[in-house]
Short mmCIF file of C-alpha atoms and ligand atoms in Angstrom, two decimals:
data_model
loop_
_atom_site.label_atom_id
_atom_site.label_comp_id
_atom_site.label_asym_id
_atom_site.label_seq_id
_atom_site.Cartn_x
_atom_site.Cartn_y
_atom_site.Cartn_z
CA UNK A 1 -32.54 -6.35 -4.39
CA UNK A 2 -30.59 -8.67 -6.65
CA UNK A 3 -28.60 -11.43 -5.06
CA UNK A 4 -26.32 -12.05 -8.02
CA UNK A 5 -23.06 -10.25 -8.70
CA UNK A 6 -24.79 -7.87 -11.07
CA UNK A 7 -24.91 -4.36 -9.71
CA UNK A 8 -27.37 -2.37 -11.73
CA UNK A 9 -28.04 1.35 -11.46
CA UNK A 10 -30.77 3.25 -13.30
CA UNK A 11 -30.36 7.02 -13.73
CA UNK A 12 -33.48 9.10 -14.37
CA UNK A 13 -32.68 12.57 -15.65
CA UNK A 14 -29.68 12.79 -17.99
CA UNK A 15 -29.05 16.52 -17.53
CA UNK A 16 -25.89 18.11 -16.14
CA UNK A 17 -26.17 16.56 -12.67
CA UNK A 18 -27.23 13.10 -13.91
CA UNK A 19 -24.48 12.90 -16.50
CA UNK A 20 -21.79 14.22 -14.16
CA UNK A 21 -22.74 11.32 -11.90
CA UNK A 22 -22.68 8.85 -14.80
CA UNK A 23 -19.28 10.16 -15.96
CA UNK A 24 -17.83 9.85 -12.43
CA UNK A 25 -19.29 6.36 -12.11
CA UNK A 26 -17.69 5.20 -15.37
CA UNK A 27 -14.33 6.78 -14.53
CA UNK A 28 -14.10 5.52 -10.96
CA UNK A 29 -14.87 2.04 -12.26
CA UNK A 30 -15.80 -1.16 -10.48
CA UNK A 31 -18.79 0.35 -8.65
CA UNK A 32 -21.52 -1.20 -10.80
CA UNK A 33 -21.62 -3.23 -14.01
CA UNK A 34 -24.87 -2.02 -15.54
CA UNK A 35 -26.08 1.53 -16.04
CA UNK A 36 -29.41 2.43 -17.66
CA UNK A 37 -30.16 6.02 -18.67
CA UNK A 38 -33.75 7.31 -18.75
CA UNK A 39 -34.96 10.80 -19.66
CA UNK A 40 -38.23 12.31 -20.87
CA UNK A 41 -36.03 13.44 -23.75
CA UNK A 42 -35.27 9.98 -25.17
CA UNK A 43 -32.98 11.29 -27.86
CA UNK A 44 -30.79 12.94 -25.20
CA UNK A 45 -30.60 9.68 -23.18
CA UNK A 46 -29.64 7.79 -26.36
CA UNK A 47 -26.92 10.30 -27.26
CA UNK A 48 -25.52 10.25 -23.72
CA UNK A 49 -25.38 6.42 -23.71
CA UNK A 50 -23.55 6.42 -27.04
CA UNK A 51 -21.07 9.05 -25.85
CA UNK A 52 -20.28 7.19 -22.59
CA UNK A 53 -20.03 3.83 -24.38
CA UNK A 54 -17.42 5.27 -26.74
CA UNK A 55 -15.26 6.30 -23.76
CA UNK A 56 -15.50 2.89 -22.08
CA UNK A 57 -12.35 1.65 -23.82
CA UNK A 58 -10.42 4.18 -21.71
CA UNK A 59 -12.19 3.37 -18.42
CA UNK A 60 -10.84 1.26 -15.57
CA UNK A 61 -13.47 -1.49 -15.85
CA UNK A 62 -16.11 -2.57 -18.27
CA UNK A 63 -19.76 -1.72 -17.89
CA UNK A 64 -22.95 -2.21 -19.82
CA UNK A 65 -24.45 1.20 -20.58
CA UNK A 66 -27.69 1.77 -22.47
CA UNK A 67 -30.64 4.16 -22.77
CA UNK A 68 -33.75 2.43 -21.57
CA UNK A 69 -37.22 2.83 -20.16
CA UNK A 70 -39.00 2.30 -16.89
CA UNK A 71 -39.32 -1.47 -17.38
CA UNK A 72 -35.51 -1.58 -16.92
CA UNK A 73 -35.89 -0.57 -13.27
CA UNK A 74 -36.96 -4.13 -12.49
CA UNK A 75 -34.06 -5.85 -10.77
CA UNK A 76 -32.03 -2.64 -10.40
CA UNK A 77 -30.23 -2.07 -7.10
CA UNK A 78 -30.50 1.69 -7.14
CA UNK A 79 -32.62 4.24 -9.01
CA UNK A 80 -30.95 7.64 -8.99
CA UNK A 81 -33.25 10.60 -9.71
CA UNK A 82 -31.71 13.79 -11.08
CA UNK A 83 -34.67 14.84 -13.22
CA UNK A 84 -36.13 18.24 -12.67
CA UNK A 85 -37.61 21.32 -14.24
CA UNK A 86 -36.14 24.81 -14.13
CA UNK A 87 -37.88 27.81 -12.57
CA UNK A 88 -40.03 29.83 -15.00
CA UNK A 89 -40.17 33.61 -14.89
CA UNK A 90 -42.58 34.87 -12.25
CA UNK A 91 -42.95 31.44 -10.75
CA UNK A 92 -42.78 31.13 -6.96
CA UNK A 93 -40.62 28.53 -5.23
CA UNK A 94 -43.77 26.66 -4.21
CA UNK A 95 -45.08 26.66 -7.86
CA UNK A 96 -41.77 25.16 -8.98
CA UNK A 97 -41.93 22.63 -6.20
CA UNK A 98 -45.46 21.64 -7.20
CA UNK A 99 -44.34 21.18 -10.82
CA UNK A 100 -41.46 18.98 -9.63
CA UNK A 101 -43.99 16.91 -7.67
CA UNK A 102 -45.82 16.25 -10.96
CA UNK A 103 -42.50 15.32 -12.62
CA UNK A 104 -41.85 12.90 -9.75
CA UNK A 105 -45.34 11.43 -10.02
CA UNK A 106 -44.60 10.64 -13.70
CA UNK A 107 -41.36 8.93 -12.60
CA UNK A 108 -42.09 7.10 -9.31
CA UNK A 109 -45.35 5.47 -10.50
CA UNK A 110 -43.76 3.60 -13.47
CA UNK A 111 -40.60 2.79 -11.46
CA UNK A 112 -42.70 1.09 -8.74
CA UNK A 113 -44.89 -0.56 -11.38
CA UNK A 114 -41.78 -2.14 -12.96
CA UNK A 115 -41.34 -4.25 -9.82
CA UNK A 116 -38.28 -2.29 -8.64
CA UNK A 117 -37.50 -3.02 -5.02
CA UNK A 118 -34.07 -1.45 -4.58
CA UNK A 119 -33.09 1.92 -3.19
CA UNK A 120 -34.17 5.35 -4.41
CA UNK A 121 -31.45 8.01 -4.35
CA UNK A 122 -32.73 11.53 -5.03
CA UNK A 123 -30.65 14.54 -6.05
CA UNK A 124 -33.35 16.82 -7.49
CA UNK A 125 -33.82 20.06 -5.53
CA UNK A 126 -35.17 20.97 -3.07
CA UNK A 127 -33.67 17.61 -2.26
CA UNK A 128 -35.08 17.04 1.24
CA UNK A 129 -38.60 17.71 0.06
CA UNK A 130 -38.27 15.70 -3.17
CA UNK A 131 -36.92 12.76 -1.14
CA UNK A 132 -39.96 12.91 1.10
CA UNK A 133 -42.17 13.13 -2.00
CA UNK A 134 -40.47 9.99 -3.31
CA UNK A 135 -41.11 8.24 0.00
CA UNK A 136 -44.80 9.22 0.01
CA UNK A 137 -45.40 8.33 -3.67
CA UNK A 138 -43.46 5.03 -3.63
CA UNK A 139 -44.60 3.81 -0.19
CA UNK A 140 -41.21 2.18 0.15
CA UNK A 141 -39.70 1.67 3.59
CA UNK A 142 -37.89 4.76 4.86
CA UNK A 143 -34.49 3.00 4.84
CA UNK A 144 -34.78 2.59 1.08
CA UNK A 145 -35.41 6.25 0.22
CA UNK A 146 -32.35 8.49 0.44
CA UNK A 147 -31.58 12.03 -0.64
CA UNK A 148 -28.13 13.46 -1.32
CA UNK A 149 -28.87 15.83 1.60
CA UNK A 150 -25.81 17.69 2.85
CA UNK A 151 -23.26 15.16 1.57
CA UNK A 152 -21.67 17.67 -0.77
CA UNK A 153 -21.90 20.51 1.77
CA UNK A 154 -20.04 18.30 4.27
CA UNK A 155 -17.32 17.63 1.70
CA UNK A 156 -17.01 21.36 1.06
CA UNK A 157 -16.78 21.99 4.83
CA UNK A 158 -14.03 19.42 5.31
CA UNK A 159 -12.07 20.81 2.40
CA UNK A 160 -12.22 24.36 3.82
CA UNK A 161 -11.42 23.26 7.40
CA UNK A 162 -8.55 21.12 6.10
CA UNK A 163 -7.21 24.16 4.32
CA UNK A 164 -7.54 26.43 7.39
CA UNK A 165 -5.90 23.99 9.83
CA UNK A 166 -3.41 22.72 7.19
CA UNK A 167 -4.57 19.16 7.80
CA UNK A 168 -5.70 16.50 5.32
CA UNK A 169 -9.50 16.86 5.09
CA UNK A 170 -9.70 13.10 5.68
CA UNK A 171 -8.54 13.73 9.26
CA UNK A 172 -11.24 16.34 9.86
CA UNK A 173 -14.50 14.98 11.22
CA UNK A 174 -17.27 17.53 10.79
CA UNK A 175 -20.78 17.65 9.40
CA UNK A 176 -23.12 20.10 7.78
CA UNK A 177 -26.59 19.11 8.91
CA UNK A 178 -30.20 20.19 8.35
CA UNK A 179 -31.91 21.32 5.15
CA UNK A 180 -29.74 21.28 2.03
CA UNK A 181 -30.33 25.05 1.75
CA UNK A 182 -30.31 28.29 3.68
CA UNK A 183 -31.05 26.82 7.13
CA UNK A 184 -28.26 24.23 7.05
CA UNK A 185 -25.53 24.70 9.68
CA UNK A 186 -22.33 23.28 11.18
CA UNK A 187 -22.55 22.01 14.77
CA UNK A 188 -19.16 23.33 15.91
CA UNK A 189 -19.25 21.21 19.08
CA UNK A 190 -18.98 18.14 16.79
CA UNK A 191 -15.98 19.27 14.71
CA UNK A 192 -12.92 17.14 15.38
CA UNK A 193 -9.35 17.31 14.16
CA UNK A 194 -8.36 13.65 14.44
CA UNK A 195 -9.85 12.97 17.92
CA UNK A 196 -9.27 16.48 19.27
CA UNK A 197 -12.22 18.83 19.53
CA UNK A 198 -11.79 21.95 17.37
CA UNK A 199 -13.51 24.12 20.01
CA UNK A 200 -10.69 23.08 22.39
CA UNK A 201 -8.07 23.98 19.78
CA UNK A 202 -9.74 27.34 19.17
CA UNK A 203 -9.70 28.13 22.90
CA UNK A 204 -6.05 27.16 23.28
CA UNK A 205 -3.97 30.36 23.14
CA UNK A 206 -0.93 28.43 21.90
CA UNK A 207 -2.60 28.05 18.52
CA UNK A 208 -3.03 30.92 16.02
CA UNK A 209 -6.59 29.90 15.06
CA UNK A 210 -9.60 32.19 15.39
CA UNK A 211 -13.21 31.20 16.12
CA UNK A 212 -14.54 33.92 13.78
CA UNK A 213 -12.98 31.98 10.92
CA UNK A 214 -15.40 29.10 11.65
CA UNK A 215 -18.40 31.39 11.00
CA UNK A 216 -16.79 32.51 7.74
CA UNK A 217 -16.17 28.93 6.67
CA UNK A 218 -19.75 27.95 7.50
CA UNK A 219 -21.03 30.91 5.46
CA UNK A 220 -18.74 29.96 2.56
CA UNK A 221 -20.19 26.43 2.58
CA UNK A 222 -23.77 27.73 2.69
CA UNK A 223 -23.22 30.13 -0.20
CA UNK A 224 -21.00 27.90 -2.38
CA UNK A 225 -23.81 26.81 -4.71
CA UNK A 226 -24.92 30.45 -5.25
CA UNK A 227 -21.35 31.46 -6.13
CA UNK A 228 -20.90 28.60 -8.57
CA UNK A 229 -24.27 29.30 -10.19
CA UNK A 230 -23.33 32.97 -10.52
CA UNK A 231 -20.06 32.00 -12.21
CA UNK A 232 -21.19 29.11 -14.44
CA UNK A 233 -25.01 28.94 -14.21
CA UNK A 234 -25.26 25.53 -12.55
CA UNK A 235 -23.42 23.12 -10.23
CA UNK A 236 -22.93 19.54 -11.29
CA UNK A 237 -19.44 17.98 -10.94
CA UNK A 238 -19.37 18.07 -7.13
CA UNK A 239 -22.87 16.70 -6.76
CA UNK A 240 -22.16 14.06 -9.46
CA UNK A 241 -19.23 12.85 -7.37
CA UNK A 242 -21.28 12.98 -4.18
CA UNK A 243 -23.96 10.75 -5.78
CA UNK A 244 -21.21 8.35 -6.89
CA UNK A 245 -19.88 8.23 -3.32
CA UNK A 246 -23.34 7.30 -1.93
CA UNK A 247 -23.90 4.68 -4.65
CA UNK A 248 -20.49 3.17 -3.83
CA UNK A 249 -21.35 3.04 -0.10
CA UNK A 250 -24.60 1.24 -0.87
CA UNK A 251 -23.31 -1.26 -3.41
CA UNK A 252 -20.16 -1.95 -1.41
CA UNK A 253 -22.19 -2.43 1.79
CA UNK A 254 -19.73 -0.05 3.40
CA UNK A 255 -21.66 1.09 6.46
CA UNK A 256 -20.06 4.47 5.86
CA UNK A 257 -21.33 7.58 7.63
CA UNK A 258 -22.62 10.15 5.17
CA UNK A 259 -24.88 13.17 5.73
CA UNK A 260 -27.65 12.03 3.42
CA UNK A 261 -31.25 13.19 3.63
CA UNK A 262 -32.92 10.49 5.76
CA UNK A 263 -36.26 10.17 7.45
CA UNK A 264 -36.33 11.00 11.13
CA UNK A 265 -38.15 8.50 13.31
CA UNK A 266 -37.79 10.11 16.70
CA UNK A 267 -34.12 11.12 16.31
CA UNK A 268 -33.48 14.78 17.08
CA UNK A 269 -37.08 14.94 18.33
CA UNK A 270 -38.36 14.73 14.75
CA UNK A 271 -40.71 12.49 12.85
CA UNK A 272 -41.56 12.16 9.14
CA UNK A 273 -39.26 14.94 7.93
CA UNK A 274 -36.37 13.98 5.59
CA UNK A 275 -33.32 16.05 6.49
CA UNK A 276 -29.50 15.97 6.21
CA UNK A 277 -28.18 13.96 9.15
CA UNK A 278 -25.16 11.65 9.57
CA UNK A 279 -26.42 8.20 8.67
CA UNK A 280 -24.84 4.77 8.34
CA UNK A 281 -25.22 3.70 4.70
CA UNK A 282 -24.98 0.12 3.53
CA UNK A 283 -26.51 -2.40 1.13
CA UNK A 284 -30.02 -1.90 2.47
CA UNK A 285 -29.86 1.87 2.49
CA UNK A 286 -30.02 3.81 5.77
CA UNK A 287 -29.02 1.43 8.52
CA UNK A 288 -29.14 4.02 11.25
CA UNK A 289 -29.49 7.76 11.72
CA UNK A 290 -26.78 8.92 14.14
CA UNK A 291 -27.97 11.28 16.77
CA UNK A 292 -25.21 13.80 17.60
CA UNK A 293 -24.89 15.31 21.09
CA UNK A 294 -25.79 18.82 20.00
CA UNK A 295 -25.57 21.84 22.31
CA UNK A 296 -28.82 23.66 23.13
CA UNK A 297 -28.02 26.35 20.57
CA UNK A 298 -27.28 23.78 17.87
CA UNK A 299 -30.44 21.86 18.71
CA UNK A 300 -32.45 25.10 18.24
CA UNK A 301 -30.87 25.61 14.80
CA UNK A 302 -31.70 22.04 13.85
CA UNK A 303 -35.32 22.43 15.03
CA UNK A 304 -35.62 25.58 12.92
CA UNK A 305 -34.32 23.80 9.82
CA UNK A 306 -36.66 20.88 10.46
CA UNK A 307 -39.54 23.35 10.77
CA UNK A 308 -38.64 24.96 7.40
CA UNK A 309 -38.82 21.55 5.73
CA UNK A 310 -42.02 20.53 7.51
CA UNK A 311 -43.79 23.72 6.37
CA UNK A 312 -42.57 23.46 2.75
CA UNK A 313 -43.85 19.91 2.52
CA UNK A 314 -47.18 20.73 4.10
CA UNK A 315 -47.77 23.37 1.41
CA UNK A 316 -47.74 20.68 -1.30
CA UNK A 317 -50.62 18.83 -2.93
CA UNK A 318 -49.66 15.17 -3.23
P1 NAD B 1 -30.86 19.78 -16.27
O1 NAD B 1 -31.97 20.69 -16.73
O2 NAD B 1 -29.55 19.81 -16.91
O3 NAD B 1 -31.41 18.28 -16.35
C1 NAD B 1 -32.68 17.88 -15.95
C2 NAD B 1 -33.05 16.65 -16.79
O4 NAD B 1 -34.30 16.15 -16.28
C3 NAD B 1 -33.23 16.97 -18.28
O5 NAD B 1 -32.44 16.10 -19.06
C4 NAD B 1 -34.72 16.76 -18.50
O6 NAD B 1 -35.04 16.29 -19.79
C5 NAD B 1 -35.04 15.71 -17.42
N1 NAD B 1 -36.45 15.63 -17.10
C6 NAD B 1 -37.34 16.63 -16.92
N2 NAD B 1 -38.57 16.12 -16.67
C7 NAD B 1 -38.44 14.80 -16.70
C8 NAD B 1 -39.36 13.70 -16.53
N3 NAD B 1 -40.66 13.96 -16.28
N4 NAD B 1 -38.90 12.47 -16.63
C9 NAD B 1 -37.59 12.21 -16.88
N5 NAD B 1 -36.68 13.18 -17.08
C10 NAD B 1 -37.11 14.44 -16.97
O7 NAD B 1 -30.73 20.05 -14.69
P2 NAD B 1 -29.48 19.65 -13.78
O8 NAD B 1 -28.53 20.81 -13.73
O9 NAD B 1 -28.99 18.33 -14.17
O10 NAD B 1 -30.19 19.58 -12.35
C11 NAD B 1 -31.06 18.51 -12.04
C12 NAD B 1 -31.58 18.66 -10.62
O11 NAD B 1 -30.51 18.50 -9.67
C13 NAD B 1 -32.16 20.03 -10.32
O12 NAD B 1 -33.32 19.90 -9.52
C14 NAD B 1 -31.09 20.72 -9.54
O13 NAD B 1 -31.58 21.76 -8.69
C15 NAD B 1 -30.57 19.54 -8.73
N6 NAD B 1 -29.26 19.75 -8.08
C16 NAD B 1 -29.11 19.19 -6.86
C17 NAD B 1 -27.94 19.34 -6.15
C18 NAD B 1 -27.83 18.74 -4.78
O14 NAD B 1 -26.90 19.06 -4.01
N7 NAD B 1 -28.72 17.85 -4.41
C19 NAD B 1 -26.87 20.05 -6.70
C20 NAD B 1 -27.02 20.59 -8.00
C21 NAD B 1 -28.23 20.44 -8.66
#
C-alpha cells in the first residue's frame, strides 16, 4: 500500500462493466488520482484511455488516466478485475467457469509478480467463486481480496423498499446476503426502517403494508439482472457504480458497511467460502465480517447458499 497521497487504481478488463466503473470514477471525482487501464485487447484499452482523457476537462477533479500493462500494478492501491469471457454455445456453466479460471490465472500471476500489495476487487461473474479463485491464486491475505458480492443487490433492495414504504432508501437498513445469484436472499428479521423493525411494522394493523409484498420485492431483486439482460443484453451501469462505491470506501478509509463478497473465517459457521455478507470496509480491505442475528429459517437459507458456492468451487481445477 502506498503511503503517499497518490491513490492509484488499476482496472483489468475494459469491457462494459470495467468502463462503466471508470466513467463513474471520473465523474464522481476526487476518489483517486491515477487510473491505469489494462485489457488483453490493448487497442481497446488505448482507445478507452483516450476517450476518458478527452472528457477530463469536464470532470470535477483532475486524474492521470492511461492504458498500461501489468508492471503498472506495482504501487497501486487497488486492482479491480472486470475481465471475463462470455459463454459459448453448448458450454456448461462449469466449462465457462473453468475458462474464467484460466483468464484469471493469466491476470493474477503477472499482477502479483509486479510487486502489487494492495487490494484486489473482483466483479467478474460468478463473482463469489472468482473472488475465491483470486484469493487462492494470489495467496494474499483474505482481508485484501474482495468481491462486489451483493452490494448492487442490496442497493436494489433498498431502492424498492424505499419506494414501497415511501421512505428515503438511505433510511432503510436491509441487506441481500449469500451468493450473488439464485440462492441469495433477504433476511427479513434484519430489515429496519430507521431503527424500527419492518417485521413489527408489517404486523401492526394500523399500517397498510403487506408481508407478501416483501416476497415480491425479494424476487424482484433476485431477477433484476435477468430482466435487464433480456431488455439490453447486459448490465453495467449499476455494477460500475457499486464498484466505485467500494473503491471510495477503501481509499477513503471509511469503515463503511457493504455487502461485499468476503471470506468467512468461522462467521455464520462457515470457513473458506467467499460470500456476500455485511462487512466493514476500510483502507486495508475487509476489517470485519458482521455476523447478523439470523432466525433459524434465515440461517438455513444462508447455509444452503454457502453450500452452493462450496460445491461450485470444489468442481474447479486450480
Ligand atoms: P465485456 O465482454 O464487455 O468485457 C470483458 C473484457 O474483458 C473485454 O474487454 C475483454 O477483452 C477482457 N478480457 C478477456 N480476457 C481477458 C484477459 N485474459 N486479460 C485481460 N482482459 C481480458 O463483459 P462485461 O459486460 O464488461 O462483463 C465483465 C464481467 O462482469 C462478466 O463476468 C460479467 O458477468 C460480470 N458482471 C458482474 C456483475 C456483478 O454484479 N458482479 C454485474 C454485471 C456483470
